[in-house]
Amino acid sequence: MSLMELTHWYDGPVELVTRRYPVNLLTMSERLRADLQAGYDLAIHCGQAPGSTQMRLENVGLNLRTDGTEILPDAPAAYRSGLPLPASAQKIRDAGIPAAVSHHAGTYLCNAALYLSHHYSAAFGLQTQSLFVHVPLAPSQVARENSDSPSMSVPMTSAALAILIQSLVASTN
């Protein structure tokens, strides 16, 4: 939702290209590999983190699935982002939006997207730098579930993504 909101009003210095991947490792991997061949500067993957109170900029992608097996046999154990995530998180916080750098994207599809994005960039010699951002649930999702889980408004999460993009573009130019 946040990404769709962002694309409606963003008119910053970069072109945003969005993709929605299925929650299926094989299909996501194939589509991600093909998409990265277009040679993007940044690949910012987004997903939700139920229970999270802040934007979480994920720093490390592990070659690990939920069942403990490797995503890719004979590949590096992990990739760490070379992007200035602490500075970007600070800029988001300076705008009054909770944000932090996280060092573990879990072992589900979010982690796989981050890991594979780094791996494909390295394997194909691409300049694309990648990160994953976990966003809190939207208030409407929490209300629909009649839950007391933390949430963050869609306009706030889309503003945080815009700040993140501006911060990263400024640091890579």
PDB file of C-alpha atoms in Angstrom:
ATOM      1  CA  MET A   1       0.000   0.000   0.000  1.00  0.00           C
ATOM      2  CA  SER A   2       2.760   2.447   0.936  1.00  0.00           C
ATOM      3  CA  LEU A   3       4.567   1.940  -2.333  1.00  0.00           C
ATOM      4  CA  MET A   4       1.394   2.478  -4.353  1.00  0.00           C
ATOM      5  CA  GLU A   5       0.727   5.647  -2.358  1.00  0.00           C
ATOM      6  CA  LEU A   6       4.278   6.846  -3.024  1.00  0.00           C
ATOM      7  CA  THR A   7       4.006   6.370  -6.778  1.00  0.00           C
ATOM      8  CA  HIS A   8       0.903   8.590  -6.847  1.00  0.00           C
ATOM      9  CA  TRP A   9       2.673  11.699  -5.526  1.00  0.00           C
ATOM     10  CA  TYR A  10       6.443  11.172  -5.857  1.00  0.00           C
ATOM     11  CA  ASP A  11       8.098  13.564  -8.302  1.00  0.00           C
ATOM     12  CA  GLY A  12      11.669  13.366  -7.049  1.00  0.00           C
ATOM     13  CA  PRO A  13      14.878  13.235  -9.072  1.00  0.00           C
ATOM     14  CA  VAL A  14      14.682   9.509  -9.901  1.00  0.00           C
ATOM     15  CA  GLU A  15      12.344   7.324 -11.877  1.00  0.00           C
ATOM     16  CA  LEU A  16      10.547   4.788  -9.723  1.00  0.00           C
ATOM     17  CA  VAL A  17       9.859   1.387 -11.239  1.00  0.00           C
ATOM     18  CA  THR A  18       7.734  -0.917  -9.130  1.00  0.00           C
ATOM     19  CA  ARG A  19       7.155  -4.640  -9.177  1.00  0.00           C
ATOM     20  CA  ARG A  20       4.947  -6.880  -7.080  1.00  0.00           C
ATOM     21  CA  TYR A  21       6.367 -10.354  -6.581  1.00  0.00           C
ATOM     22  CA  PRO A  22       4.358 -13.427  -5.643  1.00  0.00           C
ATOM     23  CA  VAL A  23       4.862 -15.118  -2.299  1.00  0.00           C
ATOM     24  CA  ASN A  24       6.563 -18.052  -3.993  1.00  0.00           C
ATOM     25  CA  LEU A  25      10.336 -18.441  -3.828  1.00  0.00           C
ATOM     26  CA  LEU A  26      10.879 -19.967  -7.266  1.00  0.00           C
ATOM     27  CA  THR A  27       8.651 -17.518  -9.138  1.00  0.00           C
ATOM     28  CA  MET A  28       9.958 -14.524  -7.182  1.00  0.00           C
ATOM     29  CA  SER A  29      13.552 -15.595  -7.840  1.00  0.00           C
ATOM     30  CA  GLU A  30      13.004 -15.967 -11.593  1.00  0.00           C
ATOM     31  CA  ARG A  31      11.225 -12.621 -11.925  1.00  0.00           C
ATOM     32  CA  LEU A  32      13.764 -10.819  -9.716  1.00  0.00           C
ATOM     33  CA  ARG A  33      16.678 -12.186 -11.740  1.00  0.00           C
ATOM     34  CA  ALA A  34      15.054 -11.017 -14.983  1.00  0.00           C
ATOM     35  CA  ASP A  35      14.130  -7.591 -13.551  1.00  0.00           C
ATOM     36  CA  LEU A  36      17.625  -6.891 -12.239  1.00  0.00           C
ATOM     37  CA  GLN A  37      19.051  -7.441 -15.728  1.00  0.00           C
ATOM     38  CA  ALA A  38      17.549  -4.019 -16.600  1.00  0.00           C
ATOM     39  CA  GLY A  39      20.455  -2.501 -14.640  1.00  0.00           C
ATOM     40  CA  TYR A  40      18.790  -0.429 -11.926  1.00  0.00           C
ATOM     41  CA  ASP A  41      20.921   1.668  -9.575  1.00  0.00           C
ATOM     42  CA  LEU A  42      18.926   0.653  -6.519  1.00  0.00           C
ATOM     43  CA  ALA A  43      16.607  -2.217  -5.721  1.00  0.00           C
ATOM     44  CA  ILE A  44      14.532  -1.373  -2.662  1.00  0.00           C
ATOM     45  CA  HIS A  45      12.396  -4.334  -1.681  1.00  0.00           C
ATOM     46  CA  CYS A  46       9.494  -3.767   0.689  1.00  0.00           C
ATOM     47  CA  GLY A  47       7.439  -6.051   2.855  1.00  0.00           C
ATOM     48  CA  GLN A  48       5.375  -5.874   5.988  1.00  0.00           C
ATOM     49  CA  ALA A  49       6.477  -6.768   9.485  1.00  0.00           C
ATOM     50  CA  PRO A  50       3.452  -7.423  11.713  1.00  0.00           C
ATOM     51  CA  GLY A  51       4.242  -6.249  15.230  1.00  0.00           C
ATOM     52  CA  SER A  52       6.857  -3.735  14.119  1.00  0.00           C
ATOM     53  CA  THR A  53       6.633  -0.197  15.455  1.00  0.00           C
ATOM     54  CA  GLN A  54       9.078   1.315  12.955  1.00  0.00           C
ATOM     55  CA  MET A  55      10.501   1.229   9.463  1.00  0.00           C
ATOM     56  CA  ARG A  56      13.256  -1.405   9.496  1.00  0.00           C
ATOM     57  CA  LEU A  57      16.088  -1.057   6.998  1.00  0.00           C
ATOM     58  CA  GLU A  58      17.475  -4.571   6.677  1.00  0.00           C
ATOM     59  CA  ASN A  59      21.263  -4.752   6.485  1.00  0.00           C
ATOM     60  CA  VAL A  60      21.946  -8.472   5.943  1.00  0.00           C
ATOM     61  CA  GLY A  61      20.478 -11.086   3.620  1.00  0.00           C
ATOM     62  CA  LEU A  62      21.182 -14.683   4.663  1.00  0.00           C
ATOM     63  CA  ASN A  63      21.459 -17.739   2.455  1.00  0.00           C
ATOM     64  CA  LEU A  64      18.907 -19.411   4.675  1.00  0.00           C
ATOM     65  CA  ARG A  65      15.325 -20.597   4.374  1.00  0.00           C
ATOM     66  CA  THR A  66      12.818 -21.018   7.166  1.00  0.00           C
ATOM     67  CA  ASP A  67      13.480 -24.782   7.200  1.00  0.00           C
ATOM     68  CA  GLY A  68      17.220 -24.193   7.744  1.00  0.00           C
ATOM     69  CA  THR A  69      18.319 -25.134   4.235  1.00  0.00           C
ATOM     70  CA  GLU A  70      20.254 -22.844   1.924  1.00  0.00           C
ATOM     71  CA  ILE A  71      18.462 -20.679  -0.627  1.00  0.00           C
ATOM     72  CA  LEU A  72      21.314 -21.320  -3.066  1.00  0.00           C
ATOM     73  CA  PRO A  73      23.747 -24.214  -2.523  1.00  0.00           C
ATOM     74  CA  ASP A  74      27.431 -23.331  -2.811  1.00  0.00           C
ATOM     75  CA  ALA A  75      26.718 -19.576  -2.590  1.00  0.00           C
ATOM     76  CA  PRO A  76      27.942 -17.101   0.042  1.00  0.00           C
ATOM     77  CA  ALA A  77      26.394 -17.455   3.493  1.00  0.00           C
ATOM     78  CA  ALA A  78      25.272 -13.818   3.566  1.00  0.00           C
ATOM     79  CA  TYR A  79      25.436 -10.449   1.868  1.00  0.00           C
ATOM     80  CA  ARG A  80      25.682  -7.209   3.772  1.00  0.00           C
ATOM     81  CA  SER A  81      24.468  -3.932   2.340  1.00  0.00           C
ATOM     82  CA  GLY A  82      27.089  -1.380   1.358  1.00  0.00           C
ATOM     83  CA  LEU A  83      24.499   1.395   1.511  1.00  0.00           C
ATOM     84  CA  PRO A  84      24.589   4.038   4.272  1.00  0.00           C
ATOM     85  CA  LEU A  85      21.600   2.600   6.123  1.00  0.00           C
ATOM     86  CA  PRO A  86      22.320   4.202   9.534  1.00  0.00           C
ATOM     87  CA  ALA A  87      22.425   7.678   7.963  1.00  0.00           C
ATOM     88  CA  SER A  88      19.240   6.968   6.010  1.00  0.00           C
ATOM     89  CA  ALA A  89      17.450   5.716   9.126  1.00  0.00           C
ATOM     90  CA  GLN A  90      18.539   8.882  10.930  1.00  0.00           C
ATOM     91  CA  LYS A  91      17.097  11.068   8.165  1.00  0.00           C
ATOM     92  CA  ILE A  92      13.800   9.231   8.432  1.00  0.00           C
ATOM     93  CA  ARG A  93      13.815   9.694  12.223  1.00  0.00           C
ATOM     94  CA  ASP A  94      14.695  13.374  11.773  1.00  0.00           C
ATOM     95  CA  ALA A  95      11.403  13.671   9.870  1.00  0.00           C
ATOM     96  CA  GLY A  96       9.587  12.300  12.920  1.00  0.00           C
ATOM     97  CA  ILE A  97       9.104   8.782  11.567  1.00  0.00           C
ATOM     98  CA  PRO A  98      10.337   5.805  13.619  1.00  0.00           C
ATOM     99  CA  ALA A  99      13.088   3.925  11.770  1.00  0.00           C
ATOM    100  CA  ALA A 100      16.038   1.691  12.562  1.00  0.00           C
ATOM    101  CA  VAL A 101      18.630  -0.505  10.897  1.00  0.00           C
ATOM    102  CA  SER A 102      17.949  -4.187  11.433  1.00  0.00           C
ATOM    103  CA  HIS A 103      20.566  -6.875  10.945  1.00  0.00           C
ATOM    104  CA  HIS A 104      18.298  -9.810  10.191  1.00  0.00           C
ATOM    105  CA  ALA A 105      15.531  -9.891   7.597  1.00  0.00           C
ATOM    106  CA  GLY A 106      14.201 -13.198   8.926  1.00  0.00           C
ATOM    107  CA  THR A 107      14.258 -16.425   6.928  1.00  0.00           C
ATOM    108  CA  TYR A 108      11.120 -16.042   4.856  1.00  0.00           C
ATOM    109  CA  LEU A 109      10.611 -14.487   1.429  1.00  0.00           C
ATOM    110  CA  CYS A 110      11.734 -11.012   2.588  1.00  0.00           C
ATOM    111  CA  ASN A 111      15.176 -12.344   3.393  1.00  0.00           C
ATOM    112  CA  ALA A 112      15.239 -14.363   0.167  1.00  0.00           C
ATOM    113  CA  ALA A 113      14.448 -11.271  -1.915  1.00  0.00           C
ATOM    114  CA  LEU A 114      17.261  -9.342  -0.231  1.00  0.00           C
ATOM    115  CA  TYR A 115      19.750 -12.200  -0.473  1.00  0.00           C
ATOM    116  CA  LEU A 116      18.945 -13.017  -4.106  1.00  0.00           C
ATOM    117  CA  SER A 117      19.027  -9.367  -5.134  1.00  0.00           C
ATOM    118  CA  HIS A 118      22.562  -9.064  -3.756  1.00  0.00           C
ATOM    119  CA  HIS A 119      23.574 -12.431  -5.206  1.00  0.00           C
ATOM    120  CA  TYR A 120      22.291 -11.754  -8.719  1.00  0.00           C
ATOM    121  CA  SER A 121      23.937  -8.339  -8.753  1.00  0.00           C
ATOM    122  CA  ALA A 122      27.256  -9.909  -7.754  1.00  0.00           C
ATOM    123  CA  ALA A 123      26.924 -12.917 -10.079  1.00  0.00           C
ATOM    124  CA  PHE A 124      26.011 -10.843 -13.141  1.00  0.00           C
ATOM    125  CA  GLY A 125      28.382  -7.945 -12.414  1.00  0.00           C
ATOM    126  CA  LEU A 126      25.524  -5.472 -11.998  1.00  0.00           C
ATOM    127  CA  GLN A 127      25.877  -2.079 -10.330  1.00  0.00           C
ATOM    128  CA  THR A 128      22.528  -2.499  -8.547  1.00  0.00           C
ATOM    129  CA  GLN A 129      22.714  -1.977  -4.792  1.00  0.00           C
ATOM    130  CA  SER A 130      19.934  -3.601  -2.790  1.00  0.00           C
ATOM    131  CA  LEU A 131      18.147  -3.342   0.491  1.00  0.00           C
ATOM    132  CA  PHE A 132      14.946  -4.538   2.073  1.00  0.00           C
ATOM    133  CA  VAL A 133      12.606  -2.361   4.095  1.00  0.00           C
ATOM    134  CA  HIS A 134      10.137  -3.876   6.503  1.00  0.00           C
ATOM    135  CA  VAL A 135       7.187  -1.571   7.122  1.00  0.00           C
ATOM    136  CA  PRO A 136       4.614  -1.798   9.924  1.00  0.00           C
ATOM    137  CA  LEU A 137       1.056  -2.835   9.211  1.00  0.00           C
ATOM    138  CA  ALA A 138      -1.331  -0.091   8.125  1.00  0.00           C
ATOM    139  CA  PRO A 139      -4.018   0.984  10.627  1.00  0.00           C
ATOM    140  CA  SER A 140      -6.744  -0.372   8.325  1.00  0.00           C
ATOM    141  CA  GLN A 141      -5.139  -3.824   8.463  1.00  0.00           C
ATOM    142  CA  VAL A 142      -5.000  -3.745  12.248  1.00  0.00           C
ATOM    143  CA  ALA A 143      -8.624  -2.573  12.427  1.00  0.00           C
ATOM    144  CA  ARG A 144      -9.762  -5.286  10.017  1.00  0.00           C
ATOM    145  CA  GLU A 145      -8.173  -7.904  12.274  1.00  0.00           C
ATOM    146  CA  ASN A 146      -9.585  -6.223  15.413  1.00  0.00           C
ATOM    147  CA  SER A 147      -6.055  -6.352  16.776  1.00  0.00           C
ATOM    148  CA  ASP A 148      -3.991  -4.166  19.054  1.00  0.00           C
ATOM    149  CA  SER A 149      -0.873  -4.591  16.910  1.00  0.00           C
ATOM    150  CA  PRO A 150       1.290  -1.554  16.206  1.00  0.00           C
ATOM    151  CA  SER A 151       0.674   0.244  12.933  1.00  0.00           C
ATOM    152  CA  MET A 152       1.868   3.185  10.873  1.00  0.00           C
ATOM    153  CA  SER A 153      -0.213   5.250   8.472  1.00  0.00           C
ATOM    154  CA  VAL A 154       0.228   4.680   4.765  1.00  0.00           C
ATOM    155  CA  PRO A 155       1.112   8.355   4.148  1.00  0.00           C
ATOM    156  CA  MET A 156       3.797   8.128   6.848  1.00  0.00           C
ATOM    157  CA  THR A 157       5.340   4.948   5.457  1.00  0.00           C
ATOM    158  CA  SER A 158       5.311   6.335   1.913  1.00  0.00           C
ATOM    159  CA  ALA A 159       6.957   9.553   3.178  1.00  0.00           C
ATOM    160  CA  ALA A 160       9.626   7.431   4.890  1.00  0.00           C
ATOM    161  CA  LEU A 161      10.260   5.574   1.626  1.00  0.00           C
ATOM    162  CA  ALA A 162      10.620   8.893  -0.222  1.00  0.00           C
ATOM    163  CA  ILE A 163      13.129  10.122   2.375  1.00  0.00           C
ATOM    164  CA  LEU A 164      15.006   6.824   2.074  1.00  0.00           C
ATOM    165  CA  ILE A 165      15.173   7.128  -1.716  1.00  0.00           C
ATOM    166  CA  GLN A 166      16.393  10.736  -1.544  1.00  0.00           C
ATOM    167  CA  SER A 167      18.994   9.823   1.067  1.00  0.00           C
ATOM    168  CA  LEU A 168      20.325   6.887  -0.921  1.00  0.00           C
ATOM    169  CA  VAL A 169      20.376   8.760  -4.226  1.00  0.00           C
ATOM    170  CA  ALA A 170      22.281  11.642  -2.593  1.00  0.00           C
ATOM    171  CA  SER A 171      24.824   9.225  -1.105  1.00  0.00           C
ATOM    172  CA  THR A 172      25.441   7.296  -4.319  1.00  0.00           C
ATOM    173  CA  ASN A 173      25.922  10.331  -6.582  1.00  0.00           C
TER     174      ASN A 173
END
